[in-house]
C-alpha cells in the first residue's frame, strides 16, 4: 500500500515544485537515477509505465527506495485505465498520473485514498477532475495545451486550481519563470533532466547537479 497519503503528496509537490518523470527497463539504472534525484533535493518522483514488464521494475524499485531514499515519494505515470491503476496501487504506488481523464481510475484511487492527477486540456476537464477528487491536476501536453498563458487564464476564475504542467518544461530559468509566474503548483519534467548521453555515460552526478539547480531556480522565482 502507499506509504504517503494523498495530502502528503500534494504538499510535497508544492513544497519542492518539481516532479522528475522517468522510465527505463534497467532496474539498476532506475535506482541510480532515483538516488541522483534524491541527492539533488527531489522528494517526489514519477516512474512512467511505458515498457513491457514496467510494473515488475517498479515493484522492485519502490521496495528499494523505501530503504535507500526513505523520504522519496514514488508514484507512477502514463496510466490510462482502471486495471493498471489497481495493479500499481497493489505494488505500493503513492500517486497515479495519467495523460487522460478516466473516471474508473478516479474511483479506484479514491477508494484507497491515493492521489490521482489526470491529464486535462481544457477548463471543463479541470473542473471535472476536481469533481472526481483530484487535488493536483496535470495539464498535458503542457506547451501544446497553451503553455503558461493557459495556466494563468485558468487561475483567473479558478484560483484554487492546483496545476502541474508536463510536456514543454525544461530546467532552465527562462522556461521555469513563465510557469512559476503563471501560478503552477509544480512542474513535471522528463528528458530535459535526463539527457541520453548522461544516462549512457552514467554521469549521475550531473543529474544531481541539474536537479539541485532546477529546484533552486524554482525556489528563487517563487520568492
Coordinates of N, CA and C in Angstrom, one line a residue:
X1 N 0.8 -1.2 0.0 CA 0.0 0.0 0.0 C 0.9 1.2 0.0
X2 N 0.3 2.4 -0.3 CA 1.0 3.6 -0.4 C 1.6 4.0 1.0
X3 N 2.8 4.5 1.0 CA 3.4 4.9 2.3 C 3.1 6.3 2.6
X4 N 2.7 7.1 1.6 CA 2.4 8.5 1.8 C 0.9 8.8 1.4
X5 N 0.2 9.6 2.2 CA -1.2 10.0 1.9 C -1.3 10.9 0.7
X6 N -2.5 11.1 0.2 CA -2.7 12.0 -0.9 C -2.4 13.4 -0.5
X7 N -2.6 13.8 0.8 CA -2.2 15.1 1.3 C -0.7 15.3 1.3
X8 N 0.0 14.2 1.8 CA 1.4 14.3 1.8 C 2.0 14.6 0.4
X9 N 1.4 13.9 -0.6 CA 1.9 14.0 -2.0 C 1.6 15.4 -2.5
X10 N 0.4 16.0 -2.3 CA 0.1 17.3 -2.8 C 1.0 18.4 -2.1
X11 N 1.2 18.2 -0.8 CA 2.0 19.2 -0.1 C 3.5 19.2 -0.5
X12 N 4.0 18.0 -0.7 CA 5.4 17.8 -1.1 C 5.6 18.3 -2.6
X13 N 4.6 18.0 -3.4 CA 4.7 18.6 -4.8 C 4.8 20.1 -4.8
X14 N 4.0 20.7 -3.9 CA 4.0 22.2 -3.8 C 5.3 22.7 -3.2
X15 N 5.8 22.0 -2.2 CA 7.0 22.4 -1.4 C 8.2 22.4 -2.3
X16 N 8.4 21.3 -3.1 CA 9.6 21.2 -3.9 C 9.4 21.9 -5.3
X17 N 8.2 21.7 -5.8 CA 7.9 22.4 -7.1 C 8.3 21.7 -8.4
X18 N 8.9 20.5 -8.2 CA 9.3 19.8 -9.4 C 9.1 18.3 -9.2
X19 N 8.6 17.6 -10.3 CA 8.5 16.1 -10.2 C 9.2 15.5 -11.5
X20 N 10.3 14.9 -11.3 CA 11.0 14.2 -12.4 C 10.1 13.1 -12.9
X21 N 10.2 12.9 -14.2 CA 9.4 11.8 -14.9 C 10.4 11.0 -15.7
X22 N 10.4 9.7 -15.4 CA 11.5 8.8 -15.9 C 11.0 7.4 -16.1
X23 N 11.5 6.7 -17.1 CA 11.3 5.3 -17.3 C 12.6 4.6 -17.9
X24 N 12.9 3.5 -17.4 CA 13.9 2.6 -18.1 C 13.7 1.2 -17.7
X25 N 13.9 0.3 -18.5 CA 13.7 -1.1 -18.2 C 14.8 -1.7 -17.3
X26 N 15.9 -1.0 -17.2 CA 17.0 -1.4 -16.3 C 16.8 -1.0 -14.9
X27 N 16.5 -1.9 -14.0 CA 16.2 -1.6 -12.6 C 17.4 -0.9 -12.0
X28 N 18.6 -1.3 -12.2 CA 19.8 -0.7 -11.6 C 20.0 0.7 -12.0
X29 N 19.7 1.0 -13.3 CA 19.8 2.3 -13.8 C 18.7 3.2 -13.1
X30 N 17.5 2.7 -13.0 CA 16.4 3.4 -12.3 C 16.8 3.7 -10.9
X31 N 17.4 2.8 -10.2 CA 17.8 3.0 -8.8 C 18.8 4.2 -8.8
X32 N 19.8 4.2 -9.7 CA 20.8 5.2 -9.7 C 20.2 6.6 -10.0
X33 N 19.2 6.6 -10.9 CA 18.6 7.9 -11.3 C 17.8 8.4 -10.1
X34 N 17.0 7.5 -9.5 CA 16.2 8.0 -8.3 C 17.1 8.5 -7.2
X35 N 18.2 7.8 -6.9 CA 19.2 8.3 -5.9 C 19.8 9.6 -6.3
X36 N 20.2 9.8 -7.6 CA 20.7 11.0 -8.0 C 19.8 12.2 -7.8
X37 N 18.5 12.0 -8.1 CA 17.5 13.0 -7.9 C 17.3 13.3 -6.5
X38 N 17.3 12.2 -5.7 CA 17.1 12.4 -4.2 C 18.2 13.2 -3.6
X39 N 19.5 12.9 -4.1 CA 20.6 13.7 -3.6 C 20.6 15.1 -4.0
X40 N 19.8 15.4 -5.1 CA 19.7 16.8 -5.6 C 18.6 17.5 -4.9
X41 N 17.8 16.8 -4.0 CA 16.7 17.5 -3.3 C 15.3 17.1 -3.7
X42 N 15.2 16.3 -4.7 CA 13.9 15.8 -5.2 C 13.2 14.9 -4.1
X43 N 12.0 15.1 -3.9 CA 11.2 14.2 -3.0 C 10.0 13.6 -3.6
X44 N 9.6 13.9 -4.8 CA 8.5 13.3 -5.5 C 9.0 12.9 -6.9
X45 N 8.8 11.6 -7.2 CA 9.3 11.1 -8.5 C 8.3 10.2 -9.2
X46 N 8.1 10.5 -10.5 CA 7.1 9.7 -11.3 C 7.8 8.7 -12.2
X47 N 7.6 7.5 -11.9 CA 8.1 6.4 -12.8 C 7.0 6.1 -13.8
X48 N 7.3 6.2 -15.1 CA 6.3 6.0 -16.1 C 6.1 4.6 -16.6
X49 N 4.9 4.2 -16.8 CA 4.5 2.9 -17.3 C 4.6 2.8 -18.8
X50 N 5.8 2.7 -19.3 CA 6.0 2.8 -20.7 C 6.7 1.6 -21.4
X51 N 6.8 0.5 -20.8 CA 7.5 -0.6 -21.4 C 7.0 -1.9 -20.9
X52 N 7.2 -3.0 -21.6 CA 6.8 -4.3 -21.1 C 7.4 -4.6 -19.8
X53 N 6.6 -5.2 -18.9 CA 7.0 -5.6 -17.5 C 7.5 -4.4 -16.7
X54 N 7.0 -3.2 -17.0 CA 7.4 -2.0 -16.3 C 6.9 -2.1 -14.8
X55 N 5.8 -2.8 -14.6 CA 5.3 -3.0 -13.2 C 6.3 -3.8 -12.4
X56 N 7.0 -4.7 -13.0 CA 8.0 -5.5 -12.3 C 9.2 -4.7 -11.9
X57 N 9.6 -3.8 -12.7 CA 10.7 -2.9 -12.4 C 10.2 -2.0 -11.2
X58 N 9.0 -1.5 -11.3 CA 8.5 -0.6 -10.3 C 8.4 -1.3 -8.9
X59 N 7.9 -2.5 -9.0 CA 7.7 -3.3 -7.7 C 9.0 -3.4 -6.9
X60 N 10.1 -3.6 -7.7 CA 11.4 -3.7 -7.0 C 12.0 -2.4 -6.6
X61 N 11.7 -1.4 -7.5 CA 12.2 0.0 -7.2 C 11.6 0.6 -6.0
X62 N 10.3 0.4 -5.8 CA 9.6 1.0 -4.7 C 10.1 0.4 -3.4
X63 N 10.4 -0.9 -3.4 CA 10.9 -1.6 -2.2 C 12.3 -1.1 -1.8
X64 N 13.1 -0.9 -2.9 CA 14.4 -0.4 -2.7 C 14.4 1.0 -2.1
X65 N 13.6 1.9 -2.7 CA 13.5 3.3 -2.4 C 13.1 3.5 -0.9
X66 N 12.2 2.6 -0.4 CA 11.7 2.7 1.0 C 12.9 2.6 1.9
X67 N 13.9 1.9 1.5 CA 15.1 1.7 2.4 C 16.2 2.7 2.1
X68 N 16.5 3.0 0.9 CA 17.6 3.8 0.5 C 17.3 5.3 0.3
X69 N 16.1 5.6 0.0 CA 15.7 7.0 -0.2 C 14.3 7.2 0.5
X70 N 14.3 7.0 1.8 CA 13.1 6.9 2.6 C 12.1 8.1 2.5
X71 N 12.6 9.3 2.1 CA 11.7 10.4 2.0 C 11.1 10.6 0.6
X72 N 11.6 9.8 -0.3 CA 11.2 9.9 -1.7 C 9.8 9.3 -1.9
X73 N 8.9 10.1 -2.5 CA 7.5 9.7 -2.7 C 7.5 9.2 -4.2
X74 N 7.4 7.9 -4.4 CA 7.4 7.3 -5.7 C 5.9 7.1 -6.2
X75 N 5.7 7.6 -7.4 CA 4.4 7.3 -8.0 C 4.6 6.8 -9.4
X76 N 3.5 6.6 -10.1 CA 3.5 6.1 -11.5 C 2.7 6.9 -12.4
X77 N 3.3 7.1 -13.6 CA 2.6 7.9 -14.6 C 2.3 7.1 -15.9
X78 N 1.7 7.8 -16.9 CA 1.3 7.1 -18.1 C 0.3 6.0 -17.9
X79 N -0.5 6.1 -16.9 CA -1.6 5.1 -16.7 C -2.8 5.5 -17.3
X80 N -3.5 4.6 -18.0 CA -4.7 5.0 -18.8 C -6.0 4.2 -18.5
X81 N -5.9 3.3 -17.6 CA -7.1 2.5 -17.3 C -7.1 2.0 -15.8
X82 N -8.3 1.6 -15.4 CA -8.5 1.2 -14.1 C -7.7 -0.1 -13.6
X83 N -7.7 -1.1 -14.4 CA -6.9 -2.3 -14.0 C -5.4 -2.0 -13.8
X84 N -4.8 -1.2 -14.6 CA -3.4 -0.9 -14.5 C -3.2 -0.1 -13.2
X85 N -4.2 0.8 -13.0 CA -4.1 1.6 -11.7 C -4.1 0.7 -10.5
X86 N -5.0 -0.2 -10.5 CA -5.1 -1.1 -9.3 C -3.8 -1.9 -9.2
X87 N -3.3 -2.4 -10.3 CA -2.0 -3.1 -10.2 C -0.9 -2.3 -9.5
X88 N -0.8 -1.1 -10.0 CA 0.3 -0.3 -9.4 C 0.0 0.1 -7.9
X89 N -1.2 0.3 -7.6 CA -1.5 0.6 -6.2 C -1.2 -0.6 -5.3
X90 N -1.4 -1.8 -5.8 CA -1.0 -3.0 -5.1 C 0.5 -3.1 -4.9
X91 N 1.2 -2.5 -5.8 CA 2.7 -2.6 -5.7 C 3.3 -1.4 -4.9
X92 N 2.4 -0.6 -4.4 CA 2.9 0.5 -3.5 C 3.0 1.9 -4.1
X93 N 2.4 2.1 -5.2 CA 2.5 3.5 -5.8 C 1.8 4.5 -4.9
X94 N 2.5 5.6 -4.7 CA 2.0 6.7 -3.8 C 1.1 7.7 -4.5
X95 N 1.1 7.7 -5.8 CA 0.2 8.5 -6.6 C 0.2 8.0 -8.0
X96 N -0.9 8.3 -8.7 CA -1.1 7.9 -10.1 C -1.3 9.1 -11.0
X97 N -0.5 9.2 -12.1 CA -0.7 10.3 -13.0 C -1.1 9.7 -14.4
X98 N -1.9 10.4 -15.1 CA -2.4 9.9 -16.4 C -2.4 11.0 -17.4
X99 N -2.2 10.7 -18.7 CA -2.3 11.7 -19.7 C -3.8 12.0 -20.1
X100 N -4.7 11.2 -19.5 CA -6.1 11.4 -19.8 C -7.0 11.4 -18.6
X101 N -8.3 11.7 -18.7 CA -9.2 11.7 -17.6 C -10.0 10.4 -17.7
X102 N -10.0 9.6 -16.7 CA -10.7 8.3 -16.7 C -11.4 8.1 -15.4
X103 N -12.7 8.1 -15.3 CA -13.4 8.1 -14.1 C -13.2 6.8 -13.3
X104 N -13.0 5.7 -14.0 CA -12.7 4.4 -13.3 C -11.4 4.5 -12.5
X105 N -10.4 5.2 -13.0 CA -9.2 5.4 -12.3 C -9.4 6.2 -11.1
X106 N -10.2 7.3 -11.2 CA -10.5 8.1 -10.1 C -11.1 7.3 -8.9
X107 N -12.1 6.5 -9.3 CA -12.8 5.7 -8.2 C -11.9 4.8 -7.5
X108 N -11.0 4.1 -8.3 CA -10.0 3.2 -7.7 C -9.1 3.9 -6.7
X109 N -8.6 5.0 -7.2 CA -7.6 5.8 -6.3 C -8.4 6.3 -5.1
X110 N -9.6 6.8 -5.3 CA -10.3 7.4 -4.1 C -10.6 6.3 -3.1
X111 N -10.9 5.1 -3.5 CA -11.2 4.1 -2.6 C -10.0 3.8 -1.6
X112 N -8.8 4.0 -2.2 CA -7.6 3.7 -1.4 C -7.0 5.0 -0.9
X113 N -7.7 6.2 -1.1 CA -7.2 7.5 -0.7 C -5.8 7.8 -1.2
X114 N -5.6 7.4 -2.5 CA -4.3 7.7 -3.1 C -4.5 8.8 -4.1
X115 N -3.5 9.7 -4.2 CA -3.5 10.9 -5.1 C -3.6 10.5 -6.5
X116 N -4.4 11.2 -7.3 CA -4.7 10.9 -8.7 C -4.6 12.2 -9.5
X117 N -3.7 12.3 -10.5 CA -3.6 13.5 -11.3 C -3.9 13.2 -12.8
X118 N -5.1 13.5 -13.2 CA -5.4 13.2 -14.6 C -4.9 14.3 -15.6
X119 N -4.7 13.9 -16.8 CA -4.3 14.9 -17.8 C -5.5 15.6 -18.4
X120 N -5.4 16.9 -18.3 CA -6.5 17.8 -18.8 C -6.0 18.8 -19.8
X121 N -6.9 19.1 -20.8 CA -6.6 20.0 -21.8 C -7.5 21.2 -22.0
X122 N -8.5 21.3 -21.0 CA -9.5 22.3 -21.1 C -10.0 22.7 -19.7
X123 N -10.6 23.8 -19.6 CA -11.1 24.2 -18.3 C -12.2 23.3 -17.8
X124 N -13.0 22.8 -18.7 CA -14.1 21.8 -18.4 C -13.5 20.6 -17.8
X125 N -12.4 20.1 -18.4 CA -11.8 18.8 -17.9 C -11.2 19.1 -16.5
X126 N -10.6 20.3 -16.3 CA -10.0 20.6 -15.0 C -11.1 20.6 -13.9
X127 N -12.3 21.2 -14.2 CA -13.4 21.2 -13.2 C -13.9 19.8 -13.0
X128 N -14.0 19.0 -14.0 CA -14.4 17.6 -13.9 C -13.5 16.9 -13.0
X129 N -12.2 17.1 -13.2 CA -11.2 16.4 -12.3 C -11.4 16.8 -10.9
X130 N -11.7 18.1 -10.6 CA -12.0 18.5 -9.2 C -13.2 17.7 -8.7
X131 N -14.2 17.6 -9.5 CA -15.4 16.9 -9.0 C -15.1 15.4 -8.7
X132 N -14.1 14.9 -9.4 CA -13.7 13.5 -9.2 C -12.7 13.3 -8.1
X133 N -12.3 14.4 -7.5 CA -11.4 14.3 -6.3 C -9.9 14.5 -6.5
X134 N -9.6 15.0 -7.7 CA -8.2 15.3 -8.0 C -7.7 16.6 -7.3
X135 N -6.6 16.4 -6.5 CA -6.1 17.6 -5.8 C -5.2 18.4 -6.7
X136 N -4.3 17.7 -7.4 CA -3.4 18.3 -8.3 C -3.7 17.8 -9.7
X137 N -4.0 18.7 -10.6 CA -4.4 18.4 -12.0 C -3.3 18.5 -12.9
X138 N -3.0 17.6 -13.8 CA -2.0 17.7 -14.8 C -2.5 18.3 -16.0
X139 N -1.8 19.2 -16.6 CA -2.1 19.7 -18.0 C -1.1 19.0 -18.9
X140 N -1.6 18.4 -20.0 CA -0.7 17.7 -20.9 C -1.3 17.6 -22.3
X141 N -0.5 17.8 -23.3 CA 0.9 18.3 -23.2 C 1.0 19.8 -22.9
X142 N 1.8 20.1 -21.9 CA 1.8 21.5 -21.4 C 1.9 22.6 -22.4
X143 N 2.9 22.5 -23.2 CA 3.2 23.6 -24.2 C 2.1 23.6 -25.3
X144 N 1.6 22.5 -25.7 CA 0.6 22.4 -26.8 C -0.7 22.8 -26.3
X145 N -1.0 22.6 -25.0 CA -2.3 23.0 -24.5 C -2.5 24.5 -24.4
X146 N -1.3 25.2 -24.3 CA -1.4 26.6 -24.2 C -0.3 27.2 -23.4
X147 N 0.6 26.4 -22.8 CA 1.7 26.9 -22.0 C 1.3 27.7 -20.8
X148 N 2.2 28.5 -20.3 CA 2.0 29.3 -19.1 C 0.7 30.2 -19.2
X149 N 0.5 30.7 -20.4 CA -0.7 31.6 -20.6 C -2.0 30.8 -20.3
X150 N -2.0 29.5 -20.7 CA -3.2 28.7 -20.4 C -3.4 28.6 -18.9
X151 N -2.3 28.3 -18.2 CA -2.4 28.2 -16.7 C -2.9 29.5 -16.1
X152 N -2.3 30.6 -16.5 CA -2.7 31.9 -16.0 C -4.1 32.2 -16.2
X153 N -4.6 31.8 -17.4 CA -6.0 32.0 -17.8 C -6.9 31.2 -16.9
X154 N -6.6 30.0 -16.6 CA -7.4 29.1 -15.7 C -7.4 29.6 -14.3
X155 N -6.3 30.1 -13.8 CA -6.2 30.6 -12.4 C -7.0 31.8 -12.2
X156 N -7.4 32.5 -13.2 CA -8.3 33.7 -13.0 C -9.6 33.3 -12.4
X157 N -10.4 32.5 -13.0 CA -11.7 32.1 -12.4 C -11.6 31.0 -11.4
X158 N -10.4 30.3 -11.5 CA -10.3 29.1 -10.6 C -8.9 29.3 -9.9
X159 N -8.8 30.3 -9.0 CA -7.5 30.5 -8.3 C -7.1 29.3 -7.4
X160 N -8.1 28.5 -7.0 CA -7.8 27.3 -6.2 C -7.3 26.1 -6.9
X161 N -7.3 26.2 -8.2 CA -6.8 25.0 -9.0 C -5.3 24.8 -8.8
X162 N -4.9 23.6 -8.5 CA -3.5 23.2 -8.4 C -3.1 22.5 -9.7
X163 N -2.2 23.1 -10.4 CA -1.9 22.6 -11.8 C -0.5 22.2 -11.9
X164 N -0.3 21.0 -12.5 CA 1.1 20.5 -12.8 C 1.2 20.3 -14.3
X165 N 2.0 21.2 -15.0 CA 2.2 21.0 -16.4 C 3.3 20.0 -16.7
X166 N 3.1 19.1 -17.6 CA 4.1 18.2 -18.1 C 4.2 18.2 -19.6
X167 N 5.3 18.3 -20.2 CA 5.5 18.5 -21.6 C 5.8 19.9 -21.9
X168 N 7.0 20.2 -22.4 CA 7.4 21.5 -22.7 C 8.0 22.3 -21.5
X169 N 8.4 21.5 -20.5 CA 9.0 22.1 -19.3 C 10.5 21.7 -19.3
X170 N 11.4 22.7 -19.1 CA 12.8 22.4 -19.1 C 13.4 23.1 -17.8
X171 N 14.6 22.6 -17.4 CA 15.2 23.1 -16.1 C 16.0 24.4 -16.2
X172 N 15.6 25.2 -17.2 CA 16.3 26.5 -17.3 C 15.4 27.6 -16.8
X173 N 16.1 28.7 -16.4 CA 15.3 29.8 -15.7 C 14.3 30.4 -16.6
X174 N 14.7 30.6 -17.9 CA 13.7 31.3 -18.8 C 12.4 30.5 -19.0
X175 N 12.5 29.2 -19.0 CA 11.3 28.3 -19.2 C 10.6 28.3 -17.9
X176 N 11.3 28.0 -16.8 CA 10.6 27.9 -15.5 C 9.9 29.2 -15.0
X177 N 10.5 30.3 -15.4 CA 10.0 31.6 -15.0 C 8.5 31.8 -15.5
X178 N 8.3 31.4 -16.7 CA 6.9 31.5 -17.2 C 5.9 30.7 -16.5
X179 N 6.3 29.4 -16.2 CA 5.4 28.5 -15.5 C 5.1 29.0 -14.0
X180 N 6.2 29.4 -13.3 CA 6.1 29.8 -11.9 C 5.3 31.1 -11.8
X181 N 5.5 32.0 -12.7 CA 4.8 33.3 -12.6 C 3.3 33.1 -13.0
X182 N 3.0 32.0 -13.7 CA 1.6 31.7 -14.1 C 0.9 31.1 -12.9
X183 N 1.6 30.6 -11.9 CA 1.0 30.0 -10.7 C 0.8 28.5 -10.6
X184 N 1.7 27.8 -11.3 CA 1.6 26.3 -11.2 C 1.9 25.8 -9.8
X185 N 1.3 24.7 -9.5 CA 1.5 24.0 -8.2 C 2.9 23.4 -8.2
X186 N 3.3 22.8 -9.3 CA 4.6 22.2 -9.5 C 4.7 21.9 -11.0
X187 N 5.9 21.5 -11.5 CA 6.1 21.1 -12.9 C 6.6 19.7 -12.9
X188 N 6.2 19.0 -14.0 CA 6.7 17.7 -14.3 C 7.8 17.8 -15.4
X189 N 8.9 17.1 -15.2 CA 10.0 17.3 -16.2 C 10.6 15.9 -16.5
X190 N 10.8 15.6 -17.8 CA 11.4 14.3 -18.2 C 12.7 14.4 -18.8
X191 N 12.8 14.3 -20.1 CA 14.0 14.1 -20.9 C 15.0 15.2 -20.7
X192 N 14.5 16.4 -20.4 CA 15.4 17.6 -20.1 C 16.3 17.4 -18.9
X193 N 15.8 16.6 -18.0 CA 16.6 16.3 -16.8 C 17.6 15.1 -17.0
X194 N 17.2 14.3 -18.0 CA 18.0 13.0 -18.2 C 18.4 12.9 -19.6
X195 N 19.3 13.7 -20.1 CA 19.8 13.6 -21.5 C 20.4 12.2 -21.8
X196 N 20.2 11.8 -23.0 CA 20.6 10.4 -23.3 C 22.1 10.2 -23.0
X197 N 23.0 11.2 -23.4 CA 24.4 11.0 -23.2 C 24.8 10.8 -21.7
X198 N 24.0 11.5 -20.8 CA 24.2 11.4 -19.4 C 23.9 10.0 -18.9
X199 N 22.8 9.5 -19.4 CA 22.5 8.1 -19.0 C 23.5 7.1 -19.5
X200 N 23.9 7.3 -20.8 CA 24.8 6.3 -21.4 C 26.1 6.3 -20.6
X201 N 26.6 7.5 -20.3 CA 27.8 7.6 -19.5 C 27.7 7.4 -18.0
X202 N 26.5 7.2 -17.6 CA 26.2 7.0 -16.2 C 26.7 8.1 -15.3
X203 N 26.5 9.4 -15.8 CA 27.0 10.5 -15.1 C 25.9 11.0 -14.2
X204 N 25.7 10.3 -13.1 CA 24.6 10.5 -12.2 C 24.9 11.8 -11.4
X205 N 26.1 12.2 -11.2 CA 26.4 13.5 -10.6 C 25.8 14.7 -11.3
X206 N 25.8 14.5 -12.7 CA 25.2 15.6 -13.5 C 23.7 15.7 -13.2
X207 N 23.1 14.6 -13.0 CA 21.6 14.6 -12.7 C 21.4 15.3 -11.4
X208 N 22.2 14.9 -10.4 CA 22.1 15.5 -9.1 C 22.2 17.0 -9.2
X209 N 23.2 17.5 -9.9 CA 23.5 18.9 -10.0 C 22.4 19.6 -10.8
X210 N 21.8 19.0 -11.8 CA 20.8 19.6 -12.6 C 19.5 19.7 -11.7
X211 N 19.2 18.7 -11.0 CA 18.0 18.7 -10.1 C 18.2 19.8 -9.0
X212 N 19.3 19.9 -8.4 CA 19.6 20.9 -7.4 C 19.4 22.3 -8.0
X213 N 20.0 22.5 -9.2 CA 19.9 23.8 -9.9 C 18.4 24.2 -10.2
X214 N 17.7 23.2 -10.7 CA 16.3 23.5 -11.1 C 15.5 23.8 -9.8
X215 N 15.7 23.1 -8.7 CA 14.9 23.3 -7.5 C 15.3 24.7 -6.9
X216 N 16.5 25.1 -7.1 CA 17.0 26.4 -6.6 C 16.3 27.5 -7.4
X217 N 16.3 27.3 -8.7 CA 15.6 28.3 -9.6 C 14.2 28.5 -9.2
X218 N 13.5 27.3 -9.0 CA 12.0 27.4 -8.6 C 11.8 28.1 -7.3
X219 N 12.7 27.8 -6.3 CA 12.6 28.5 -5.0 C 12.8 30.0 -5.2
X220 N 13.8 30.3 -5.9 CA 14.2 31.8 -6.1 C 13.0 32.5 -6.8
X221 N 12.5 31.9 -7.9 CA 11.4 32.5 -8.6 C 10.2 32.7 -7.8
X222 N 9.9 31.8 -6.9 CA 8.7 31.9 -6.0 C 8.9 33.0 -5.0
X223 N 10.1 33.2 -4.6 CA 10.4 34.3 -3.6 C 10.4 35.7 -4.2

